[in-house]
Amino acid sequence: MHLLIPFAFCSSEGCRQALTPLKLPNLEKLLRRLTPQPMDSGDESSLSPPHERALARALNLPVADGLIPWAALQAQTTLATPGAGSAWAFITPCHWRTGSKHVAMGGVPLPDFAAQESQALLAAMQPYFSEDGISLHYEKPERWLARGAVFNDLATASLDRVIGRDVAHWLPAASSAIPLQRLQSEMQMLLYHHPVNDDRSARGVPIVNSFWISGTGALPEMPHQAGTAPKPVLVTSLREAALGDNWPAWAQAWQALDATECAALLATLNQGSSAELTLCGERSAQTFVARPPSILKNFLGLFDSQPPSLLLEKL
């Protein structure tokens, strides 16, 4: 069992204050018995957050910043495409909040966004995308798939980087993105007058006034053979509170996670089965694996262990 925990720590002062009194007994026991691997160090400005890098490595995907081909992988599954060679992207319908000094990404997924609304917007936008050599494919209300050569080497920021933040800092900077910037402006004008948004305004929910591009790239022609390690269990219970800067809720979610998933991993370890833990912050990630049993090491571990908070603050 491999547990992968995104947003285990965030660099804000609010998160630090919430972490200090937090008691995570099962995590502490796991860290006492698992051996740390080299840290995947980074910073908050990377386009691909640490948990996406860690998951990509576990799945034997390319890990170039902003070019982990998540959309191509999803297209291979959802659309049964040939897979390797074609460049894909996720297109996320979203709401940009306009402030006095910047434009911020609203919450994703949009509230009360039905499949019928999403499909109607896709149909209206498809001809404009087609003019730029991009085909759109419906996957689910909050996310579409797009296929086009422009996505081949276009590094893009994960939604987990931009939610609640100034979009200008995270927009693609490459010259190849200029047609997409024009397309984004055209779609903002189209969406402003669309009946779907008239209905959403009448219901008092955020309108769809833009889209976000992420998960760009192509699957390699000859992907590495998958290893024998189990696919990680991606834990998402900390995400909403962390992205919303709701640190009391984040602390509560951590306690619930410790009592459930961490307890299950500890039980797996106690049974002598494979156990692995990856903790991810905003900057870095670190994996911990089961070490060979040793009475002496376990005894010494009672004295050299440190509170989880000290480790989490390094992420």
PDB file of C-alpha atoms in Angstrom:
ATOM      1  CA  MET A   1       0.000   0.000   0.000  1.00  0.00           C
ATOM      2  CA  HIS A   2       1.337   3.400  -1.008  1.00  0.00           C
ATOM      3  CA  LEU A   3      -0.370   6.445   0.499  1.00  0.00           C
ATOM      4  CA  LEU A   4       0.241   9.760  -1.311  1.00  0.00           C
ATOM      5  CA  ILE A   5      -0.917  12.829   0.640  1.00  0.00           C
ATOM      6  CA  PRO A   6      -1.032  16.229  -1.136  1.00  0.00           C
ATOM      7  CA  PHE A   7      -1.236  19.481   0.849  1.00  0.00           C
ATOM      8  CA  ALA A   8       0.291  17.828   3.898  1.00  0.00           C
ATOM      9  CA  PHE A   9       1.723  21.288   4.621  1.00  0.00           C
ATOM     10  CA  CYS A  10       1.429  24.750   3.072  1.00  0.00           C
ATOM     11  CA  SER A  11       3.810  27.638   3.510  1.00  0.00           C
ATOM     12  CA  SER A  12       1.289  30.153   4.877  1.00  0.00           C
ATOM     13  CA  GLU A  13       1.489  31.354   8.452  1.00  0.00           C
ATOM     14  CA  GLY A  14      -2.077  30.175   9.041  1.00  0.00           C
ATOM     15  CA  CYS A  15      -1.111  26.622   8.154  1.00  0.00           C
ATOM     16  CA  ARG A  16       1.937  26.793  10.404  1.00  0.00           C
ATOM     17  CA  GLN A  17      -0.187  27.919  13.336  1.00  0.00           C
ATOM     18  CA  ALA A  18      -2.748  25.169  12.712  1.00  0.00           C
ATOM     19  CA  LEU A  19      -0.003  22.533  12.538  1.00  0.00           C
ATOM     20  CA  THR A  20       1.744  23.377  15.816  1.00  0.00           C
ATOM     21  CA  PRO A  21      -0.858  21.921  18.224  1.00  0.00           C
ATOM     22  CA  LEU A  22      -1.948  19.149  15.832  1.00  0.00           C
ATOM     23  CA  LYS A  23      -1.709  15.602  17.184  1.00  0.00           C
ATOM     24  CA  LEU A  24      -1.226  12.907  14.529  1.00  0.00           C
ATOM     25  CA  PRO A  25      -0.354   9.738  16.457  1.00  0.00           C
ATOM     26  CA  ASN A  26      -0.600   7.270  13.571  1.00  0.00           C
ATOM     27  CA  LEU A  27       1.520   9.450  11.293  1.00  0.00           C
ATOM     28  CA  GLU A  28       4.078   9.746  14.075  1.00  0.00           C
ATOM     29  CA  LYS A  29       4.248   5.956  14.423  1.00  0.00           C
ATOM     30  CA  LEU A  30       4.631   5.562  10.655  1.00  0.00           C
ATOM     31  CA  LEU A  31       7.463   8.065  10.483  1.00  0.00           C
ATOM     32  CA  ARG A  32       9.196   6.274  13.363  1.00  0.00           C
ATOM     33  CA  ARG A  33       9.216   3.004  11.451  1.00  0.00           C
ATOM     34  CA  LEU A  34       9.608   4.069   7.806  1.00  0.00           C
ATOM     35  CA  THR A  35      12.865   5.134   6.170  1.00  0.00           C
ATOM     36  CA  PRO A  36      12.952   8.510   4.396  1.00  0.00           C
ATOM     37  CA  GLN A  37      14.042   8.596   0.763  1.00  0.00           C
ATOM     38  CA  PRO A  38      15.777  11.602  -0.891  1.00  0.00           C
ATOM     39  CA  MET A  39      13.503  14.614  -0.903  1.00  0.00           C
ATOM     40  CA  ASP A  40      12.076  15.959  -4.163  1.00  0.00           C
ATOM     41  CA  SER A  41      12.855  19.604  -3.460  1.00  0.00           C
ATOM     42  CA  GLY A  42      11.225  22.481  -5.309  1.00  0.00           C
ATOM     43  CA  ASP A  43       9.519  25.800  -4.726  1.00  0.00           C
ATOM     44  CA  GLU A  44       6.068  27.354  -4.839  1.00  0.00           C
ATOM     45  CA  SER A  45       6.606  28.718  -8.359  1.00  0.00           C
ATOM     46  CA  SER A  46       6.829  25.343 -10.117  1.00  0.00           C
ATOM     47  CA  LEU A  47       3.994  24.715 -12.573  1.00  0.00           C
ATOM     48  CA  SER A  48       3.616  21.091 -11.453  1.00  0.00           C
ATOM     49  CA  PRO A  49       3.069  20.795  -7.678  1.00  0.00           C
ATOM     50  CA  PRO A  50       4.952  18.147  -5.688  1.00  0.00           C
ATOM     51  CA  HIS A  51       2.047  15.697  -5.469  1.00  0.00           C
ATOM     52  CA  GLU A  52       1.684  15.662  -9.262  1.00  0.00           C
ATOM     53  CA  ARG A  53       5.411  15.053  -9.666  1.00  0.00           C
ATOM     54  CA  ALA A  54       5.301  12.209  -7.150  1.00  0.00           C
ATOM     55  CA  LEU A  55       2.285  10.605  -8.799  1.00  0.00           C
ATOM     56  CA  ALA A  56       3.851  10.946 -12.259  1.00  0.00           C
ATOM     57  CA  ARG A  57       7.002   9.166 -11.105  1.00  0.00           C
ATOM     58  CA  ALA A  58       4.947   6.362  -9.601  1.00  0.00           C
ATOM     59  CA  LEU A  59       3.109   5.958 -12.924  1.00  0.00           C
ATOM     60  CA  ASN A  60       6.317   6.191 -15.005  1.00  0.00           C
ATOM     61  CA  LEU A  61       5.209   9.400 -16.718  1.00  0.00           C
ATOM     62  CA  PRO A  62       7.506  12.258 -17.807  1.00  0.00           C
ATOM     63  CA  VAL A  63       8.056  14.759 -14.993  1.00  0.00           C
ATOM     64  CA  ALA A  64       9.089  17.910 -16.910  1.00  0.00           C
ATOM     65  CA  ASP A  65       7.655  20.937 -15.113  1.00  0.00           C
ATOM     66  CA  GLY A  66       4.245  21.818 -16.546  1.00  0.00           C
ATOM     67  CA  LEU A  67       4.450  19.010 -19.094  1.00  0.00           C
ATOM     68  CA  ILE A  68       3.194  15.963 -17.242  1.00  0.00           C
ATOM     69  CA  PRO A  69       0.794  14.545 -19.875  1.00  0.00           C
ATOM     70  CA  TRP A  70      -2.214  14.008 -17.629  1.00  0.00           C
ATOM     71  CA  ALA A  71      -4.707  14.844 -20.391  1.00  0.00           C
ATOM     72  CA  ALA A  72      -3.099  12.434 -22.853  1.00  0.00           C
ATOM     73  CA  LEU A  73      -3.249   9.693 -20.229  1.00  0.00           C
ATOM     74  CA  GLN A  74      -6.927  10.463 -19.580  1.00  0.00           C
ATOM     75  CA  ALA A  75      -7.708  10.558 -23.295  1.00  0.00           C
ATOM     76  CA  GLN A  76      -6.175   7.125 -23.696  1.00  0.00           C
ATOM     77  CA  THR A  77      -8.593   5.835 -21.067  1.00  0.00           C
ATOM     78  CA  THR A  78     -11.741   7.879 -21.757  1.00  0.00           C
ATOM     79  CA  LEU A  79     -11.620   8.130 -25.538  1.00  0.00           C
ATOM     80  CA  ALA A  80      -9.635   4.968 -26.290  1.00  0.00           C
ATOM     81  CA  THR A  81      -7.185   7.004 -28.382  1.00  0.00           C
ATOM     82  CA  PRO A  82      -3.963   5.481 -29.704  1.00  0.00           C
ATOM     83  CA  GLY A  83      -2.197   7.350 -26.893  1.00  0.00           C
ATOM     84  CA  ALA A  84       1.467   7.980 -27.623  1.00  0.00           C
ATOM     85  CA  GLY A  85       2.431  10.820 -29.925  1.00  0.00           C
ATOM     86  CA  SER A  86      -0.686  13.000 -29.774  1.00  0.00           C
ATOM     87  CA  ALA A  87      -0.609  16.143 -27.652  1.00  0.00           C
ATOM     88  CA  TRP A  88      -3.549  16.796 -25.355  1.00  0.00           C
ATOM     89  CA  ALA A  89      -4.659  19.254 -22.692  1.00  0.00           C
ATOM     90  CA  PHE A  90      -7.363  19.598 -20.086  1.00  0.00           C
ATOM     91  CA  ILE A  91      -9.740  22.494 -20.687  1.00  0.00           C
ATOM     92  CA  THR A  92     -11.476  23.533 -17.475  1.00  0.00           C
ATOM     93  CA  PRO A  93     -14.489  25.895 -17.673  1.00  0.00           C
ATOM     94  CA  CYS A  94     -13.991  28.368 -14.852  1.00  0.00           C
ATOM     95  CA  HIS A  95     -14.879  31.703 -13.305  1.00  0.00           C
ATOM     96  CA  TRP A  96     -12.289  34.471 -13.064  1.00  0.00           C
ATOM     97  CA  ARG A  97     -12.943  37.004 -10.302  1.00  0.00           C
ATOM     98  CA  THR A  98     -12.016  40.535 -11.340  1.00  0.00           C
ATOM     99  CA  GLY A  99     -10.576  42.686  -8.565  1.00  0.00           C
ATOM    100  CA  SER A 100      -9.140  46.166  -8.432  1.00  0.00           C
ATOM    101  CA  LYS A 101      -5.545  44.980  -8.918  1.00  0.00           C
ATOM    102  CA  HIS A 102      -5.725  41.476 -10.363  1.00  0.00           C
ATOM    103  CA  VAL A 103      -7.898  38.696 -11.753  1.00  0.00           C
ATOM    104  CA  ALA A 104      -8.134  35.606  -9.552  1.00  0.00           C
ATOM    105  CA  MET A 105      -9.201  32.062 -10.342  1.00  0.00           C
ATOM    106  CA  GLY A 106     -12.447  31.112  -8.630  1.00  0.00           C
ATOM    107  CA  GLY A 107     -13.230  27.765  -7.131  1.00  0.00           C
ATOM    108  CA  VAL A 108     -13.102  24.634  -9.279  1.00  0.00           C
ATOM    109  CA  PRO A 109     -15.289  22.752  -9.967  1.00  0.00           C
ATOM    110  CA  LEU A 110     -17.968  25.376 -10.466  1.00  0.00           C
ATOM    111  CA  PRO A 111     -21.018  24.996  -8.234  1.00  0.00           C
ATOM    112  CA  ASP A 112     -24.256  23.754  -9.781  1.00  0.00           C
ATOM    113  CA  PHE A 113     -22.651  23.152 -13.175  1.00  0.00           C
ATOM    114  CA  ALA A 114     -24.681  20.474 -14.926  1.00  0.00           C
ATOM    115  CA  ALA A 115     -23.599  18.317 -17.852  1.00  0.00           C
ATOM    116  CA  GLN A 116     -26.188  19.999 -20.090  1.00  0.00           C
ATOM    117  CA  GLU A 117     -24.687  23.438 -19.403  1.00  0.00           C
ATOM    118  CA  SER A 118     -21.145  22.216 -19.940  1.00  0.00           C
ATOM    119  CA  GLN A 119     -22.008  20.508 -23.215  1.00  0.00           C
ATOM    120  CA  ALA A 120     -23.825  23.600 -24.488  1.00  0.00           C
ATOM    121  CA  LEU A 121     -20.758  25.757 -23.830  1.00  0.00           C
ATOM    122  CA  LEU A 122     -18.459  23.219 -25.454  1.00  0.00           C
ATOM    123  CA  ALA A 123     -20.629  23.186 -28.582  1.00  0.00           C
ATOM    124  CA  ALA A 124     -20.527  26.983 -28.775  1.00  0.00           C
ATOM    125  CA  MET A 125     -16.756  27.140 -28.303  1.00  0.00           C
ATOM    126  CA  GLN A 126     -15.756  24.198 -30.505  1.00  0.00           C
ATOM    127  CA  PRO A 127     -15.767  26.096 -33.855  1.00  0.00           C
ATOM    128  CA  TYR A 128     -13.339  28.702 -32.512  1.00  0.00           C
ATOM    129  CA  PHE A 129     -10.986  26.033 -31.186  1.00  0.00           C
ATOM    130  CA  SER A 130     -11.210  24.185 -34.512  1.00  0.00           C
ATOM    131  CA  GLU A 131      -9.956  27.267 -36.352  1.00  0.00           C
ATOM    132  CA  ASP A 132      -6.742  26.918 -34.337  1.00  0.00           C
ATOM    133  CA  GLY A 133      -6.437  23.200 -35.024  1.00  0.00           C
ATOM    134  CA  ILE A 134      -7.805  22.102 -31.657  1.00  0.00           C
ATOM    135  CA  SER A 135     -10.541  19.511 -31.205  1.00  0.00           C
ATOM    136  CA  LEU A 136     -12.611  19.493 -28.023  1.00  0.00           C
ATOM    137  CA  HIS A 137     -13.984  16.342 -26.415  1.00  0.00           C
ATOM    138  CA  TYR A 138     -16.410  16.227 -23.509  1.00  0.00           C
ATOM    139  CA  GLU A 139     -15.217  14.242 -20.509  1.00  0.00           C
ATOM    140  CA  LYS A 140     -17.295  15.547 -17.601  1.00  0.00           C
ATOM    141  CA  PRO A 141     -18.967  18.879 -16.716  1.00  0.00           C
ATOM    142  CA  GLU A 142     -15.930  20.381 -15.012  1.00  0.00           C
ATOM    143  CA  ARG A 143     -13.322  19.199 -17.512  1.00  0.00           C
ATOM    144  CA  TRP A 144     -12.960  18.698 -21.241  1.00  0.00           C
ATOM    145  CA  LEU A 145     -10.181  17.133 -23.291  1.00  0.00           C
ATOM    146  CA  ALA A 146      -8.485  19.057 -26.109  1.00  0.00           C
ATOM    147  CA  ARG A 147      -6.231  17.657 -28.816  1.00  0.00           C
ATOM    148  CA  GLY A 148      -3.863  19.840 -30.823  1.00  0.00           C
ATOM    149  CA  ALA A 149      -0.226  20.234 -31.827  1.00  0.00           C
ATOM    150  CA  VAL A 150       0.002  23.481 -29.838  1.00  0.00           C
ATOM    151  CA  PHE A 151      -0.051  21.454 -26.600  1.00  0.00           C
ATOM    152  CA  ASN A 152       2.998  19.364 -27.467  1.00  0.00           C
ATOM    153  CA  ASP A 153       5.666  21.484 -25.765  1.00  0.00           C
ATOM    154  CA  LEU A 154       3.442  23.996 -23.978  1.00  0.00           C
ATOM    155  CA  ALA A 155       4.176  24.027 -20.244  1.00  0.00           C
ATOM    156  CA  THR A 156       1.074  24.911 -18.222  1.00  0.00           C
ATOM    157  CA  ALA A 157       0.270  25.394 -14.562  1.00  0.00           C
ATOM    158  CA  SER A 158      -1.772  22.901 -12.593  1.00  0.00           C
ATOM    159  CA  LEU A 159      -5.140  24.105 -11.338  1.00  0.00           C
ATOM    160  CA  ASP A 160      -3.888  23.344  -7.840  1.00  0.00           C
ATOM    161  CA  ARG A 161      -1.383  26.165  -8.303  1.00  0.00           C
ATOM    162  CA  VAL A 162      -3.787  28.837  -9.536  1.00  0.00           C
ATOM    163  CA  ILE A 163      -7.075  28.416  -7.619  1.00  0.00           C
ATOM    164  CA  GLY A 164      -7.643  31.550  -5.559  1.00  0.00           C
ATOM    165  CA  ARG A 165      -4.588  33.281  -7.026  1.00  0.00           C
ATOM    166  CA  ASP A 166      -3.780  35.878  -9.661  1.00  0.00           C
ATOM    167  CA  VAL A 167      -4.082  34.105 -13.009  1.00  0.00           C
ATOM    168  CA  ALA A 168      -1.600  36.454 -14.707  1.00  0.00           C
ATOM    169  CA  HIS A 169       1.319  34.855 -12.844  1.00  0.00           C
ATOM    170  CA  TRP A 170       0.387  31.364 -14.062  1.00  0.00           C
ATOM    171  CA  LEU A 171      -0.634  31.877 -17.695  1.00  0.00           C
ATOM    172  CA  PRO A 172       1.624  30.130 -20.264  1.00  0.00           C
ATOM    173  CA  ALA A 173       4.528  32.404 -21.161  1.00  0.00           C
ATOM    174  CA  ALA A 174       5.788  30.668 -24.311  1.00  0.00           C
ATOM    175  CA  SER A 175       5.383  32.373 -27.680  1.00  0.00           C
ATOM    176  CA  SER A 176       3.417  29.337 -28.864  1.00  0.00           C
ATOM    177  CA  ALA A 177       0.709  30.323 -26.366  1.00  0.00           C
ATOM    178  CA  ILE A 178      -0.123  33.598 -28.157  1.00  0.00           C
ATOM    179  CA  PRO A 179      -2.925  32.010 -30.268  1.00  0.00           C
ATOM    180  CA  LEU A 180      -4.366  30.530 -27.080  1.00  0.00           C
ATOM    181  CA  GLN A 181      -4.327  33.931 -25.391  1.00  0.00           C
ATOM    182  CA  ARG A 182      -6.279  35.342 -28.328  1.00  0.00           C
ATOM    183  CA  LEU A 183      -8.672  32.401 -28.135  1.00  0.00           C
ATOM    184  CA  GLN A 184      -9.162  33.025 -24.430  1.00  0.00           C
ATOM    185  CA  SER A 185     -10.104  36.659 -25.116  1.00  0.00           C
ATOM    186  CA  GLU A 186     -12.545  35.621 -27.842  1.00  0.00           C
ATOM    187  CA  MET A 187     -14.178  33.060 -25.566  1.00  0.00           C
ATOM    188  CA  GLN A 188     -14.600  35.593 -22.781  1.00  0.00           C
ATOM    189  CA  MET A 189     -16.644  37.731 -25.175  1.00  0.00           C
ATOM    190  CA  LEU A 190     -18.638  34.724 -26.393  1.00  0.00           C
ATOM    191  CA  LEU A 191     -19.348  33.467 -22.890  1.00  0.00           C
ATOM    192  CA  TYR A 192     -20.454  36.868 -21.627  1.00  0.00           C
ATOM    193  CA  HIS A 193     -23.536  36.743 -23.872  1.00  0.00           C
ATOM    194  CA  HIS A 194     -24.260  33.006 -23.714  1.00  0.00           C
ATOM    195  CA  PRO A 195     -27.722  31.886 -22.444  1.00  0.00           C
ATOM    196  CA  VAL A 196     -26.090  29.410 -20.050  1.00  0.00           C
ATOM    197  CA  ASN A 197     -24.546  32.326 -18.187  1.00  0.00           C
ATOM    198  CA  ASP A 198     -27.824  34.225 -18.210  1.00  0.00           C
ATOM    199  CA  ASP A 199     -29.385  31.255 -16.421  1.00  0.00           C
ATOM    200  CA  ARG A 200     -26.481  30.956 -14.000  1.00  0.00           C
ATOM    201  CA  SER A 201     -26.692  34.669 -13.143  1.00  0.00           C
ATOM    202  CA  ALA A 202     -30.402  34.287 -12.500  1.00  0.00           C
ATOM    203  CA  ARG A 203     -29.655  31.392 -10.110  1.00  0.00           C
ATOM    204  CA  GLY A 204     -27.003  33.410  -8.301  1.00  0.00           C
ATOM    205  CA  VAL A 205     -24.092  31.069  -9.099  1.00  0.00           C
ATOM    206  CA  PRO A 206     -20.754  32.056 -10.704  1.00  0.00           C
ATOM    207  CA  ILE A 207     -20.863  32.361 -14.475  1.00  0.00           C
ATOM    208  CA  VAL A 208     -18.385  30.649 -16.784  1.00  0.00           C
ATOM    209  CA  ASN A 209     -16.262  33.491 -18.111  1.00  0.00           C
ATOM    210  CA  SER A 210     -13.019  31.763 -19.090  1.00  0.00           C
ATOM    211  CA  PHE A 211     -11.201  28.435 -19.298  1.00  0.00           C
ATOM    212  CA  TRP A 212      -7.942  27.038 -17.952  1.00  0.00           C
ATOM    213  CA  ILE A 213      -5.426  24.899 -19.819  1.00  0.00           C
ATOM    214  CA  SER A 214      -3.458  22.258 -17.909  1.00  0.00           C
ATOM    215  CA  GLY A 215      -2.152  18.700 -18.084  1.00  0.00           C
ATOM    216  CA  THR A 216      -0.469  19.393 -21.427  1.00  0.00           C
ATOM    217  CA  GLY A 217       1.885  17.152 -23.366  1.00  0.00           C
ATOM    218  CA  ALA A 218       2.067  13.846 -25.182  1.00  0.00           C
ATOM    219  CA  LEU A 219       2.647  10.358 -23.865  1.00  0.00           C
ATOM    220  CA  PRO A 220       6.073   9.037 -24.844  1.00  0.00           C
ATOM    221  CA  GLU A 221       6.264   6.791 -27.877  1.00  0.00           C
ATOM    222  CA  MET A 222       7.893   4.035 -25.835  1.00  0.00           C
ATOM    223  CA  PRO A 223       6.817   4.491 -22.209  1.00  0.00           C
ATOM    224  CA  HIS A 224       8.802   2.724 -19.538  1.00  0.00           C
ATOM    225  CA  GLN A 225       7.389  -0.558 -18.404  1.00  0.00           C
ATOM    226  CA  ALA A 226       5.359  -0.240 -15.239  1.00  0.00           C
ATOM    227  CA  GLY A 227       7.086  -1.512 -12.148  1.00  0.00           C
ATOM    228  CA  THR A 228       5.738  -3.925  -9.589  1.00  0.00           C
ATOM    229  CA  ALA A 229       5.060  -1.207  -7.018  1.00  0.00           C
ATOM    230  CA  PRO A 230       1.356  -0.647  -6.272  1.00  0.00           C
ATOM    231  CA  LYS A 231      -0.325   2.444  -7.686  1.00  0.00           C
ATOM    232  CA  PRO A 232      -0.458   5.111  -4.977  1.00  0.00           C
ATOM    233  CA  VAL A 233      -3.691   5.846  -3.157  1.00  0.00           C
ATOM    234  CA  LEU A 234      -4.129   9.594  -3.725  1.00  0.00           C
ATOM    235  CA  VAL A 235      -5.686  11.226  -0.656  1.00  0.00           C
ATOM    236  CA  THR A 236      -7.597  14.413  -1.536  1.00  0.00           C
ATOM    237  CA  SER A 237      -9.205  15.231   1.800  1.00  0.00           C
ATOM    238  CA  LEU A 238      -6.818  18.119   2.629  1.00  0.00           C
ATOM    239  CA  ARG A 239      -7.125  19.842  -0.754  1.00  0.00           C
ATOM    240  CA  GLU A 240     -10.297  21.908  -0.420  1.00  0.00           C
ATOM    241  CA  ALA A 241      -9.411  23.389   2.954  1.00  0.00           C
ATOM    242  CA  ALA A 242      -5.818  24.136   1.900  1.00  0.00           C
ATOM    243  CA  LEU A 243      -6.810  25.870  -1.344  1.00  0.00           C
ATOM    244  CA  GLY A 244      -9.461  27.821   0.554  1.00  0.00           C
ATOM    245  CA  ASP A 245      -7.029  28.908   3.309  1.00  0.00           C
ATOM    246  CA  ASN A 246      -9.370  27.321   5.849  1.00  0.00           C
ATOM    247  CA  TRP A 247      -6.776  26.105   8.317  1.00  0.00           C
ATOM    248  CA  PRO A 248      -9.107  24.975  11.133  1.00  0.00           C
ATOM    249  CA  ALA A 249     -10.857  22.744   8.570  1.00  0.00           C
ATOM    250  CA  TRP A 250      -7.461  21.596   7.272  1.00  0.00           C
ATOM    251  CA  ALA A 251      -6.408  20.575  10.785  1.00  0.00           C
ATOM    252  CA  GLN A 252      -9.666  18.665  11.273  1.00  0.00           C
ATOM    253  CA  ALA A 253      -9.187  16.925   7.924  1.00  0.00           C
ATOM    254  CA  TRP A 254      -5.634  15.939   8.936  1.00  0.00           C
ATOM    255  CA  GLN A 255      -6.908  14.408  12.166  1.00  0.00           C
ATOM    256  CA  ALA A 256      -9.546  12.436  10.264  1.00  0.00           C
ATOM    257  CA  LEU A 257      -6.920  11.311   7.737  1.00  0.00           C
ATOM    258  CA  ASP A 258      -4.625  10.200  10.542  1.00  0.00           C
ATOM    259  CA  ALA A 259      -7.412   8.156  12.108  1.00  0.00           C
ATOM    260  CA  THR A 260      -8.350   6.445   8.839  1.00  0.00           C
ATOM    261  CA  GLU A 261      -5.844   6.219   5.975  1.00  0.00           C
ATOM    262  CA  CYS A 262      -2.751   6.556   8.170  1.00  0.00           C
ATOM    263  CA  ALA A 263      -4.159   3.983  10.594  1.00  0.00           C
ATOM    264  CA  ALA A 264      -4.806   1.619   7.668  1.00  0.00           C
ATOM    265  CA  LEU A 265      -1.253   2.040   6.390  1.00  0.00           C
ATOM    266  CA  LEU A 266       0.102   1.384   9.883  1.00  0.00           C
ATOM    267  CA  ALA A 267      -1.990  -1.798  10.081  1.00  0.00           C
ATOM    268  CA  THR A 268      -0.588  -2.858   6.703  1.00  0.00           C
ATOM    269  CA  LEU A 269       2.916  -2.280   8.009  1.00  0.00           C
ATOM    270  CA  ASN A 270       2.176  -4.255  11.173  1.00  0.00           C
ATOM    271  CA  GLN A 271       1.000  -7.163   9.038  1.00  0.00           C
ATOM    272  CA  GLY A 272       4.353  -7.257   7.270  1.00  0.00           C
ATOM    273  CA  SER A 273       2.953  -6.101   3.921  1.00  0.00           C
ATOM    274  CA  SER A 274       4.450  -3.463   1.638  1.00  0.00           C
ATOM    275  CA  ALA A 275       3.939   0.029   3.050  1.00  0.00           C
ATOM    276  CA  GLU A 276       4.967   3.354   1.536  1.00  0.00           C
ATOM    277  CA  LEU A 277       4.075   6.945   2.389  1.00  0.00           C
ATOM    278  CA  THR A 278       4.586  10.111   0.331  1.00  0.00           C
ATOM    279  CA  LEU A 279       3.996  13.476   1.989  1.00  0.00           C
ATOM    280  CA  CYS A 280       3.672  16.503  -0.297  1.00  0.00           C
ATOM    281  CA  GLY A 281       3.678  20.206   0.488  1.00  0.00           C
ATOM    282  CA  GLU A 282       3.611  23.234  -1.796  1.00  0.00           C
ATOM    283  CA  ARG A 283       7.348  23.054  -2.481  1.00  0.00           C
ATOM    284  CA  SER A 284       8.648  19.545  -1.934  1.00  0.00           C
ATOM    285  CA  ALA A 285       7.703  15.921  -1.447  1.00  0.00           C
ATOM    286  CA  GLN A 286       9.281  13.067   0.454  1.00  0.00           C
ATOM    287  CA  THR A 287       8.640   9.345   0.332  1.00  0.00           C
ATOM    288  CA  PHE A 288       9.098   6.938   3.228  1.00  0.00           C
ATOM    289  CA  VAL A 289       9.436   3.192   2.728  1.00  0.00           C
ATOM    290  CA  ALA A 290       9.412   0.192   5.029  1.00  0.00           C
ATOM    291  CA  ARG A 291      12.884  -0.702   6.261  1.00  0.00           C
ATOM    292  CA  PRO A 292      14.035  -4.209   7.203  1.00  0.00           C
ATOM    293  CA  PRO A 293      12.816  -5.090  10.695  1.00  0.00           C
ATOM    294  CA  SER A 294      15.400  -4.572  13.381  1.00  0.00           C
ATOM    295  CA  ILE A 295      14.768  -4.725  17.106  1.00  0.00           C
ATOM    296  CA  LEU A 296      17.732  -2.454  17.755  1.00  0.00           C
ATOM    297  CA  LYS A 297      16.649   0.125  15.164  1.00  0.00           C
ATOM    298  CA  ASN A 298      13.100   0.118  16.437  1.00  0.00           C
ATOM    299  CA  PHE A 299      14.362   0.568  19.977  1.00  0.00           C
ATOM    300  CA  LEU A 300      16.607   3.447  18.989  1.00  0.00           C
ATOM    301  CA  GLY A 301      13.762   4.924  16.970  1.00  0.00           C
ATOM    302  CA  LEU A 302      11.883   5.534  20.211  1.00  0.00           C
ATOM    303  CA  PHE A 303      14.498   8.130  21.042  1.00  0.00           C
ATOM    304  CA  ASP A 304      15.502   9.659  17.696  1.00  0.00           C
ATOM    305  CA  SER A 305      12.005  10.259  16.312  1.00  0.00           C
ATOM    306  CA  GLN A 306      10.758  13.820  15.926  1.00  0.00           C
ATOM    307  CA  PRO A 307       7.243  15.273  15.920  1.00  0.00           C
ATOM    308  CA  PRO A 308       5.571  15.119  12.477  1.00  0.00           C
ATOM    309  CA  SER A 309       5.195  18.903  12.495  1.00  0.00           C
ATOM    310  CA  LEU A 310       8.973  19.385  12.184  1.00  0.00           C
ATOM    311  CA  LEU A 311       9.096  17.173   9.135  1.00  0.00           C
ATOM    312  CA  LEU A 312       5.980  18.610   7.497  1.00  0.00           C
ATOM    313  CA  GLU A 313       7.345  22.146   7.730  1.00  0.00           C
ATOM    314  CA  LYS A 314      10.211  21.115   5.419  1.00  0.00           C
ATOM    315  CA  LEU A 315       7.839  20.248   2.577  1.00  0.00           C
TER     316      LEU A 315
END
